[in-house]
């Protein structure tokens, strides 16, 4: 009997053969993956017209002291629910440690800490998430949907959202310009 492999702490990159158009050129930071399913935050697409200060203001949090960084479109599930991917120099209520380098938080505590400049040194804020039921992601990974790449912290936090897909493929030794959809035959 083979033991299931789980991929939390890695990136999932949508391949050109991805059938779900919502994930075209997506980069998902896979945060939780176990026998109950998987949860990831899409980190390759910014939300048009929504910055961190406006989001903080919607919760009556003064964000005037923080950079007005873009808010990411975290995924199609619960698109109004907020998540913060962050460095591990902050730990608060309900934080999930994803790997040895970053964590995931979904409480207002982290947003308040960021606004008061006592939060994590590195963070990304997103609305929504990508989710898979038990065995669903494993099945998708056997097809032409996803490429698995190491969850590099610098690529996560320092690469602009629009460049993450190409940059993470390049870091994995793949020239994304040469990727094509569909299977070939010989």
C-alpha angles and dihedrals in degrees: 000000000000122000117236117252119227125198108198112149094035134099125250113208118196112238121220088255091064107134097196104081091201087072100045106145090353126165112202122191099213106219105170127022123162141121091298094059137267141286126196139168118229106228103176103078131063122211111246113248098358121112132176094257093056091047091050090048090055086064093045090252116141106236098173093113097055130075112263094242121176120266113232128229095242098189146299097279116090094347092189094055115098129224134180123207106200149163117270095248086096126053124176146149113337096353114164114210103221098187137329092293111040144023141199126234130178105179130102088242093079093048090051090048091051091049090050091048093242096102131097119314091232127034147149122206120211140173117221131004143229115248137186130191124231110308094357098110092043089055092048091051092060090061135054098285111089142034116201118221133174114271098244112188095212092053090047098050106022104042116084113248095246092054100044097091094055094037095051092047088050091050087053091052096256124126101216091201088071096053117110132180126245132040121275131217132213 
